[in-house]
Coordinates of C-alpha atoms in Angstrom, one line a residue:
M1 CA -75.3 -49.9 -26.6
I2 CA -72.8 -49.1 -23.7
S3 CA -72.9 -51.1 -20.2
N4 CA -70.8 -49.1 -17.9
R5 CA -69.8 -51.4 -14.8
T6 CA -66.8 -49.7 -14.2
S7 CA -65.8 -48.6 -10.7
T8 CA -63.1 -46.3 -9.2
K9 CA -61.2 -46.3 -6.4
G10 CA -62.1 -44.0 -4.1
D11 CA -65.4 -43.1 -5.8
A12 CA -69.0 -43.6 -3.8
P13 CA -70.8 -46.7 -5.2
V14 CA -72.9 -46.1 -8.1
N15 CA -75.5 -48.0 -9.9
T16 CA -74.0 -48.4 -13.1
D17 CA -75.7 -51.3 -14.7
A18 CA -78.2 -49.0 -16.5
P19 CA -77.4 -49.6 -20.2
W20 CA -75.9 -46.0 -21.7
P21 CA -76.9 -45.8 -25.6
E22 CA -74.0 -44.3 -28.0
P23 CA -74.8 -40.5 -28.8
S24 CA -76.3 -41.3 -32.1
R25 CA -79.1 -43.7 -30.9
A26 CA -79.5 -41.4 -27.6
W27 CA -80.2 -38.7 -30.2
A28 CA -82.5 -40.7 -32.4
R29 CA -84.6 -41.5 -29.1
V30 CA -84.7 -37.6 -27.8
L31 CA -85.5 -36.5 -31.4
T32 CA -88.6 -39.4 -31.2
M33 CA -89.7 -37.9 -27.8
Q34 CA -89.1 -34.5 -28.6
T35 CA -91.5 -34.8 -31.7
R36 CA -94.5 -36.6 -29.8
L37 CA -94.0 -33.9 -27.0
H38 CA -94.2 -31.3 -29.9
R39 CA -97.3 -33.1 -31.6
W40 CA -99.1 -33.5 -28.3
A41 CA -98.5 -29.7 -27.5
R42 CA -99.5 -28.1 -30.8
S43 CA -103.0 -30.8 -30.8
D44 CA -104.0 -29.3 -27.5
P45 CA -102.7 -25.8 -26.8
G46 CA -104.3 -26.1 -23.2
R47 CA -102.6 -29.5 -22.4
R48 CA -100.6 -29.5 -19.1
F49 CA -97.8 -31.9 -18.9
D50 CA -97.7 -34.0 -15.8
D51 CA -95.2 -36.8 -16.6
V52 CA -92.1 -35.7 -17.9
F53 CA -89.9 -35.6 -15.4
N54 CA -88.4 -39.4 -16.2
L55 CA -87.2 -38.1 -19.3
V56 CA -85.1 -35.7 -17.6
H57 CA -82.9 -38.4 -16.4
D58 CA -83.6 -40.9 -19.2
P59 CA -80.2 -42.0 -20.0
A60 CA -80.7 -41.3 -23.5
F61 CA -81.6 -37.4 -22.8
L62 CA -78.6 -37.4 -20.2
V63 CA -76.3 -38.7 -23.1
A64 CA -77.6 -36.0 -25.4
A65 CA -77.3 -33.2 -22.8
W66 CA -73.7 -34.3 -22.5
T67 CA -72.6 -34.2 -26.1
R68 CA -74.2 -30.8 -26.1
V69 CA -72.6 -29.7 -23.2
R70 CA -69.1 -30.7 -24.1
D71 CA -69.2 -29.2 -27.9
N72 CA -70.8 -25.7 -26.5
R73 CA -68.7 -22.8 -27.2
G74 CA -68.3 -22.6 -23.7
A75 CA -66.7 -25.8 -22.8
R76 CA -63.6 -24.8 -21.9
T77 CA -64.8 -22.6 -19.1
A78 CA -65.2 -24.1 -15.8
G79 CA -67.8 -23.2 -13.1
I80 CA -67.6 -23.1 -9.0
D81 CA -66.3 -26.9 -9.7
G82 CA -63.2 -25.8 -11.3
L83 CA -64.0 -28.4 -14.2
A84 CA -64.6 -27.8 -17.7
P85 CA -66.4 -30.1 -19.8
R86 CA -63.8 -30.0 -22.1
D87 CA -61.2 -31.6 -19.3
V88 CA -63.7 -34.4 -18.3
P89 CA -61.8 -37.6 -19.3
G90 CA -63.6 -39.9 -21.4
E91 CA -63.3 -42.9 -18.8
R92 CA -64.9 -40.9 -16.5
V93 CA -68.1 -39.5 -18.5
L94 CA -70.4 -42.6 -17.9
I95 CA -69.5 -43.1 -13.9
G96 CA -70.5 -39.0 -13.5
L97 CA -73.5 -39.9 -15.5
A98 CA -74.7 -42.5 -13.6
R99 CA -73.9 -40.6 -10.6
L100 CA -76.0 -37.5 -11.6
R101 CA -78.9 -39.6 -12.9
E102 CA -79.2 -41.5 -9.5
Q103 CA -79.3 -38.1 -7.6
I104 CA -81.9 -36.5 -10.3
R105 CA -84.0 -39.7 -9.9
T106 CA -83.9 -39.8 -5.9
G107 CA -84.6 -36.2 -5.6
T108 CA -80.9 -35.5 -4.1
F109 CA -80.0 -33.5 -7.1
S110 CA -79.4 -29.7 -6.2
P111 CA -78.2 -27.1 -8.5
Q112 CA -74.8 -25.1 -7.3
V113 CA -74.1 -21.4 -7.5
V114 CA -73.0 -20.0 -10.8
R115 CA -69.2 -18.4 -11.0
A116 CA -69.8 -14.8 -12.5
K117 CA -67.5 -13.7 -14.9
S118 CA -67.5 -10.2 -16.5
I119 CA -67.0 -9.9 -20.1
P120 CA -66.4 -6.3 -21.9
K121 CA -69.1 -5.0 -24.4
A122 CA -68.9 -3.2 -27.5
N123 CA -70.1 -0.1 -25.7
G124 CA -67.8 0.0 -23.2
K125 CA -69.8 -1.4 -20.6
V126 CA -69.4 -5.1 -18.9
R127 CA -71.7 -8.0 -19.4
T128 CA -72.1 -10.5 -16.6
L129 CA -72.2 -14.2 -17.5
G130 CA -73.3 -16.6 -14.5
I131 CA -71.3 -20.0 -15.3
P132 CA -72.8 -23.1 -14.0
T133 CA -71.1 -26.1 -12.9
T134 CA -70.6 -29.2 -15.4
A135 CA -73.0 -31.1 -13.9
D136 CA -75.6 -28.1 -13.6
R137 CA -75.1 -27.7 -17.3
I138 CA -75.9 -31.3 -18.2
V139 CA -79.0 -31.2 -16.0
Q140 CA -79.9 -27.7 -17.7
A141 CA -79.1 -29.2 -21.3
S142 CA -81.7 -32.2 -20.4
L143 CA -84.2 -30.0 -19.1
K144 CA -84.2 -28.0 -22.3
L145 CA -84.4 -31.1 -24.4
V146 CA -87.7 -31.8 -22.6
L147 CA -89.1 -28.4 -22.6
E148 CA -88.4 -26.9 -25.8
P149 CA -90.7 -29.2 -27.9
I150 CA -93.3 -28.2 -25.6
F151 CA -93.2 -24.4 -25.9
E152 CA -92.2 -24.2 -29.0
A153 CA -95.5 -25.4 -30.0
D154 CA -96.7 -21.8 -28.5
F155 CA -94.1 -19.5 -29.7
K156 CA -95.2 -16.9 -32.3
P157 CA -93.4 -16.8 -35.3
S158 CA -92.1 -12.8 -34.8
S159 CA -89.5 -14.7 -32.6
Y160 CA -86.3 -15.6 -34.2
G161 CA -83.7 -15.5 -31.1
F162 CA -82.1 -18.9 -30.0
R163 CA -84.9 -20.9 -31.1
P164 CA -84.1 -24.0 -33.6
R165 CA -83.5 -23.5 -37.2
R166 CA -84.1 -19.7 -37.0
R167 CA -81.3 -17.3 -37.6
A168 CA -80.9 -13.2 -36.8
Q169 CA -81.0 -13.1 -41.0
D170 CA -84.7 -14.6 -40.9
A171 CA -85.5 -11.3 -38.6
I172 CA -83.8 -9.0 -40.7
A173 CA -85.4 -10.5 -43.8
E174 CA -89.2 -10.0 -42.1
I175 CA -88.1 -6.2 -41.6
H176 CA -87.0 -5.7 -45.2
Y177 CA -90.4 -7.5 -46.5
L178 CA -92.5 -5.6 -44.0
G179 CA -90.9 -1.9 -45.3
S180 CA -90.7 -3.0 -48.9
G181 CA -93.6 -2.3 -51.8
T182 CA -96.8 -1.3 -50.8
R183 CA -96.8 -3.1 -47.2
D184 CA -95.0 0.4 -46.4
Y185 CA -94.1 0.1 -42.4
S186 CA -92.3 3.1 -42.4
W187 CA -92.3 3.7 -38.7
V188 CA -90.1 1.7 -36.4
F189 CA -90.4 1.6 -32.6
E190 CA -86.6 0.3 -31.6
A191 CA -86.6 -0.7 -28.3
D192 CA -84.4 -1.9 -25.3
I193 CA -85.2 -3.8 -22.7
S194 CA -83.2 -2.6 -19.5
K195 CA -81.0 -5.6 -18.2
C196 CA -83.7 -8.2 -19.3
F197 CA -81.9 -11.3 -18.1
D198 CA -81.2 -9.9 -14.7
M199 CA -84.8 -8.5 -14.1
I200 CA -87.0 -11.3 -15.2
D201 CA -89.6 -11.8 -12.0
H202 CA -89.3 -15.5 -11.2
S203 CA -93.2 -15.8 -9.9
A204 CA -94.3 -14.3 -13.4
L205 CA -92.0 -16.5 -15.0
M206 CA -92.9 -19.7 -13.3
G207 CA -96.8 -18.6 -13.7
R208 CA -96.1 -18.7 -17.6
V209 CA -94.1 -22.2 -17.0
R210 CA -96.9 -23.7 -15.3
L211 CA -99.6 -23.0 -18.2
R212 CA -97.6 -26.0 -19.7
I213 CA -95.9 -27.9 -17.4
K214 CA -97.7 -29.4 -14.5
D215 CA -94.9 -32.1 -13.3
K216 CA -94.0 -30.7 -9.8
K217 CA -90.8 -32.5 -10.0
V218 CA -89.6 -30.7 -13.2
L219 CA -91.1 -27.3 -11.8
R220 CA -89.0 -27.9 -8.5
M221 CA -85.6 -28.0 -10.7
V222 CA -86.8 -25.1 -13.0
R223 CA -87.0 -22.7 -10.0
G224 CA -83.8 -24.3 -8.4
F225 CA -81.8 -23.2 -11.0
L226 CA -83.5 -19.6 -11.0
K227 CA -82.7 -19.6 -7.4
A228 CA -79.1 -20.9 -7.2
G229 CA -77.3 -18.0 -6.3
V230 CA -74.4 -16.0 -7.6
L231 CA -70.6 -16.3 -6.6
S232 CA -69.1 -12.8 -7.4
E233 CA -65.6 -12.6 -9.0
D234 CA -64.8 -10.9 -5.3
G235 CA -65.5 -14.4 -3.7
S236 CA -69.2 -12.8 -2.3
R237 CA -72.1 -15.2 -2.6
R238 CA -75.4 -13.3 -3.6
E239 CA -78.9 -14.7 -3.8
T240 CA -80.6 -14.4 -7.2
I241 CA -84.2 -12.9 -6.5
T242 CA -84.6 -12.2 -10.1
G243 CA -83.5 -12.8 -13.5
T244 CA -82.1 -15.8 -15.3
P245 CA -78.1 -15.8 -15.3
Q246 CA -76.8 -15.5 -19.0
G247 CA -74.5 -18.2 -19.5
G248 CA -76.6 -21.2 -18.7
I249 CA -78.0 -23.4 -21.2
L250 CA -81.7 -23.2 -20.1
S251 CA -81.5 -19.2 -19.7
P252 CA -82.3 -18.4 -23.5
L253 CA -85.5 -20.9 -23.1
L254 CA -86.7 -19.2 -20.2
A255 CA -86.1 -15.7 -21.5
N256 CA -88.2 -16.8 -24.6
I257 CA -91.1 -18.2 -22.5
A258 CA -91.0 -14.8 -20.2
L259 CA -90.6 -12.2 -23.4
S260 CA -93.3 -14.3 -25.5
V261 CA -95.7 -11.9 -23.7
L262 CA -94.8 -9.6 -26.4
D263 CA -95.1 -11.7 -29.1
E264 CA -98.8 -12.8 -27.6
Y265 CA -99.8 -9.0 -27.4
F266 CA -99.1 -8.1 -31.0
A267 CA -100.3 -11.2 -32.4
A268 CA -103.6 -10.4 -30.5
K269 CA -103.7 -7.0 -31.7
W270 CA -102.9 -8.4 -35.1
A271 CA -105.9 -10.8 -35.0
A272 CA -108.4 -8.5 -33.4
L273 CA -108.4 -6.3 -37.2
G274 CA -110.1 -9.5 -38.8
P275 CA -109.2 -10.9 -42.1
E276 CA -107.0 -9.4 -44.7
W277 CA -110.1 -7.2 -46.0
T278 CA -111.1 -5.8 -42.8
R279 CA -107.2 -4.6 -42.2
V280 CA -106.8 -3.0 -45.4
K281 CA -110.4 -1.2 -44.7
H282 CA -108.8 -0.4 -41.3
R283 CA -105.5 1.1 -43.0
R284 CA -107.5 3.2 -45.5
A285 CA -109.1 4.8 -42.7
G286 CA -106.0 5.8 -41.2
G287 CA -105.6 3.3 -38.5
P288 CA -102.2 1.9 -37.6
V289 CA -101.4 -1.9 -38.1
M290 CA -98.2 -3.0 -36.5
K291 CA -95.9 -6.2 -36.1
V292 CA -93.2 -7.1 -33.7
I293 CA -89.9 -8.4 -34.7
R294 CA -88.1 -10.0 -31.8
Y295 CA -84.6 -11.6 -31.4
A296 CA -83.9 -12.9 -27.7
D297 CA -84.5 -9.2 -25.8
D298 CA -83.8 -7.1 -28.9
F299 CA -86.9 -6.4 -30.5
V300 CA -88.6 -3.5 -33.2
V301 CA -92.0 -2.7 -33.8
M302 CA -93.0 -1.8 -37.4
V303 CA -95.9 0.2 -37.9
H304 CA -97.8 1.1 -40.7
G305 CA -99.4 4.7 -39.7
Q306 CA -98.2 7.8 -38.2
R307 CA -95.4 8.7 -36.2
H308 CA -97.8 9.6 -33.0
H309 CA -98.9 5.9 -33.7
A310 CA -95.3 4.6 -33.0
E311 CA -95.0 6.7 -29.8
A312 CA -98.1 5.5 -28.3
L313 CA -96.2 2.3 -28.1
W314 CA -94.1 3.5 -25.2
D315 CA -96.8 3.3 -22.9
E316 CA -98.3 0.0 -24.7
V317 CA -95.0 -1.9 -24.6
A318 CA -94.0 -0.7 -21.1
A319 CA -97.6 -2.3 -19.8
V320 CA -97.0 -5.5 -21.4
L321 CA -93.2 -5.9 -19.9
A322 CA -94.3 -4.8 -16.4
P323 CA -96.0 -7.8 -15.3
M324 CA -92.6 -9.7 -16.1
G325 CA -90.7 -7.3 -14.1
L326 CA -89.3 -5.8 -17.1
S327 CA -89.0 -2.2 -18.4
L328 CA -88.1 -0.3 -21.6
S329 CA -84.6 1.8 -21.8
V330 CA -85.0 5.0 -21.9
E331 CA -81.7 6.2 -23.5
K332 CA -81.9 3.4 -26.0
T333 CA -85.6 3.0 -27.1
R334 CA -86.8 5.5 -29.6
V335 CA -89.1 5.9 -32.7
V336 CA -87.3 6.3 -36.2
H337 CA -88.6 6.5 -39.6
L338 CA -87.4 4.0 -42.1
D339 CA -85.8 6.4 -44.3
D340 CA -83.7 7.8 -41.6
G341 CA -82.5 4.1 -40.9
F342 CA -81.5 1.8 -37.5
D343 CA -79.2 -0.2 -36.3
F344 CA -80.5 -4.0 -35.4
L345 CA -78.6 -7.2 -34.9
G346 CA -75.5 -5.6 -36.5
W347 CA -77.3 -4.6 -39.6
H348 CA -78.1 -1.1 -40.7
I349 CA -81.6 -1.0 -42.2
Q350 CA -82.4 1.6 -44.1
R351 CA -85.1 2.5 -47.1
R352 CA -83.7 4.6 -50.3
R353 CA -84.2 5.6 -53.4
M354 CA -82.8 3.2 -56.4
R355 CA -80.6 4.4 -58.8
G356 CA -82.1 4.8 -62.4
R357 CA -85.6 3.6 -61.3
G358 CA -87.8 6.5 -61.7
G359 CA -87.7 7.5 -57.9
R360 CA -88.4 4.1 -56.6
T361 CA -87.2 3.1 -53.0
A362 CA -86.2 0.0 -51.3
V363 CA -85.1 -1.3 -48.0
Y364 CA -81.3 -1.8 -47.8
T365 CA -79.3 -3.6 -45.3
Y366 CA -76.1 -3.0 -44.6
P367 CA -73.3 -4.1 -41.9
S368 CA -73.2 -1.7 -39.5
A369 CA -70.6 1.0 -38.7
A370 CA -70.3 -0.5 -35.0
S371 CA -70.0 -4.3 -36.5
L372 CA -67.2 -3.3 -39.1
A373 CA -65.5 -1.3 -36.1
R374 CA -65.7 -4.3 -34.1
I375 CA -64.1 -6.8 -36.7
R376 CA -61.7 -4.2 -37.5
D377 CA -60.7 -3.9 -33.8
K378 CA -60.6 -8.0 -33.8
V379 CA -58.4 -7.7 -36.9
R380 CA -56.0 -5.2 -34.8
R381 CA -55.7 -7.4 -32.0
L382 CA -55.3 -10.6 -33.9
T383 CA -52.3 -8.8 -36.2
R384 CA -50.2 -7.1 -33.1
R385 CA -46.6 -7.9 -33.4
A386 CA -45.9 -10.0 -30.5
S387 CA -49.6 -11.8 -30.9
H388 CA -48.4 -15.0 -33.0
R389 CA -44.9 -17.0 -33.5
T390 CA -45.6 -18.0 -37.2
L391 CA -47.7 -16.4 -39.9
A392 CA -49.5 -19.9 -39.9
D393 CA -50.4 -19.3 -36.4
L394 CA -51.9 -15.8 -37.3
L395 CA -53.7 -17.1 -40.4
R396 CA -55.3 -19.9 -38.1
R397 CA -57.1 -17.4 -35.7
L398 CA -57.6 -14.7 -38.4
N399 CA -59.3 -16.6 -41.2
P400 CA -62.2 -17.9 -38.8
A401 CA -62.9 -14.4 -37.8
L402 CA -62.8 -13.2 -41.1
R403 CA -65.1 -16.0 -42.4
G404 CA -67.9 -16.0 -39.8
W405 CA -68.2 -12.5 -40.1
C406 CA -68.5 -12.5 -43.9
A407 CA -71.0 -15.6 -43.5
Y408 CA -73.1 -13.5 -41.4
F409 CA -73.5 -10.6 -43.5
Q410 CA -73.2 -12.1 -46.8
H411 CA -76.9 -11.8 -47.1
G412 CA -77.0 -7.7 -47.5
V413 CA -75.3 -4.8 -49.4
S414 CA -72.0 -5.7 -47.9
K415 CA -69.7 -6.5 -51.0
A416 CA -67.9 -3.1 -51.0
T417 CA -67.4 -3.7 -47.0
F418 CA -66.1 -7.1 -48.0
S419 CA -63.6 -5.4 -50.2
Y420 CA -62.7 -2.8 -47.9
L421 CA -62.1 -5.4 -44.7
D422 CA -60.0 -7.6 -47.1
R423 CA -57.7 -4.6 -48.2
F424 CA -57.5 -3.7 -44.0
A425 CA -56.7 -7.0 -43.2
F426 CA -54.2 -7.7 -46.1
W427 CA -52.5 -4.5 -44.8
R428 CA -52.5 -5.5 -41.1
I429 CA -50.8 -8.9 -42.2
V430 CA -48.2 -7.1 -44.3
G431 CA -47.5 -4.5 -41.4
W432 CA -47.0 -7.5 -38.9
L433 CA -44.5 -9.1 -41.6
K434 CA -42.9 -5.9 -41.7
K435 CA -42.4 -6.0 -37.8
R436 CA -41.4 -9.5 -37.5
H437 CA -38.8 -8.8 -40.3
P438 CA -37.7 -5.0 -39.6
R439 CA -34.5 -5.5 -41.7
L440 CA -36.0 -6.7 -44.7
N441 CA -36.9 -4.1 -47.6
M442 CA -40.1 -4.0 -49.4
H443 CA -39.0 -5.9 -52.4
T444 CA -37.2 -8.9 -50.3
L445 CA -40.3 -8.8 -47.8
V446 CA -42.6 -9.5 -51.0
R447 CA -40.1 -11.9 -52.5
R448 CA -39.5 -13.9 -49.2
H449 CA -43.1 -14.1 -47.3
L450 CA -45.2 -12.8 -50.4
P451 CA -44.6 -14.4 -53.3
G452 CA -46.8 -13.2 -56.1
W453 CA -48.5 -11.1 -53.0
Q454 CA -50.3 -14.0 -51.9
I455 CA -50.3 -14.6 -48.1
R456 CA -49.9 -18.1 -47.3
D457 CA -47.6 -20.3 -44.5
G458 CA -47.6 -23.9 -43.5
G459 CA -50.4 -24.9 -46.2
I460 CA -52.6 -22.0 -45.0
E461 CA -54.1 -19.3 -47.0
F462 CA -55.1 -16.1 -46.0
F463 CA -59.0 -15.9 -46.5
R464 CA -60.1 -13.0 -49.0
A465 CA -63.0 -11.6 -47.6
W466 CA -63.9 -9.8 -51.3
K467 CA -64.4 -13.4 -52.8
V468 CA -67.4 -13.8 -50.3
P469 CA -70.7 -14.1 -52.7
V470 CA -73.3 -11.6 -51.8
T471 CA -76.6 -13.3 -52.1
R472 CA -80.3 -12.5 -51.3
Y473 CA -81.8 -14.3 -47.8
R474 CA -85.2 -15.6 -48.6
Y475 CA -87.8 -14.7 -46.5
R476 CA -89.1 -17.5 -44.9
G477 CA -92.2 -16.1 -43.1
A478 CA -94.0 -18.3 -40.7
K479 CA -93.2 -21.3 -42.9
I480 CA -89.6 -22.0 -40.8
P481 CA -89.9 -25.8 -39.8
T482 CA -89.0 -26.9 -36.3
P483 CA -87.0 -30.1 -36.0
W484 CA -90.0 -32.0 -34.9
T485 CA -92.5 -31.2 -37.6
S486 CA -90.2 -32.4 -40.5
A487 CA -89.1 -35.2 -38.4
V488 CA -90.1 -39.1 -39.4
T489 CA -90.4 -40.8 -36.2
A490 CA -92.2 -44.1 -34.9
A491 CA -95.8 -44.0 -34.3
A492 CA -96.8 -42.9 -30.7

């Protein structure tokens, strides 16, 4: 255990006598408590937790929250405090956590406005992120550690986004499963929610949070983050009447809580059909059967039935989302047949005839044209003439981009795409070398910088996309474990 009694000149007096655990011990305690919360929530679906505030400022939860914030991909970005988590000196961490703990415990902690940061989207539009301060990120992370195992007990298997041990590949695998064989879910209601994170109704969201959380102090903190406000890039401040800012650690969980109304609606429709034999009877009589697959605010509804059954979902889904302050995008929502194909989570999914199989069909998943265009654009940016000083610098930036893209798409029909991407990136690097050495002819360039047509420099070798093996992703159904159902902890 670490006992921090350090004081820094100029700092306000802080009680730093509380023991602060090492990160490994902190996570062990957090996992133990999370497992208990999850078990209690699963065993009693109607239970409302009324004494969880103490966990939010528990030293172990704050240390675990800090490690999560420090290791987060956005740890180099600062909020309105101008302090990025990666820039916090190690010797200041425990002093800051002790001060933050005291503020939470005494009720003097107050969320600050988030800093707006615009980032371009692939379609040419702009997504606005809300960047909280470092202190707010820690508190949000601690809140999430407390709330997530409780609400995970209620979330449906059809939801995959921003949930522990679930991946986009699981959502794609379910679509593949439903569209294959005799299941024959052929019609797809491909939906898009208009400005989901910006439009979630606070009152409706808090109503759903209250179904599980009775602790008024925790509810006050959640509402405080929702109402914190935004400091725009032009320096103006605006209130947040609706929505939960993208960029906050707590926001994905809150969005899942709000959007679970959709999962619950379709789960209830499925349950209303009764056991399997009655569902089969219903299908044979021409009745529709539907399944929703959702990844955060992106979702599709797979329909076994006729086109008009899928078209009717426009009004049904709109009615489900309306109480949460949400609506469907008219431009991006459509009904499509699986044989015509559609894009979802970066994949193009389409049912096609199998060669040499007597007219049998199968569902194929490919990297979408838009996904391929994005990685091509990234390779172009990274291989511009003035982008790097040395070939090793270029490979340090390019290899992770190629490796991550291939890792995401390796569970589909991607071999030809990987080969194409490999050739594209290879010749972009060759072009970069030619521009860096304009006086060298091709023969000399290859001899000096591409011996054996191998690209390497400074001990770093060019990542070859064509070598990535393509494997089938196993559909896990409703059997995906949580970190808490598989953990072994002490008895309650």
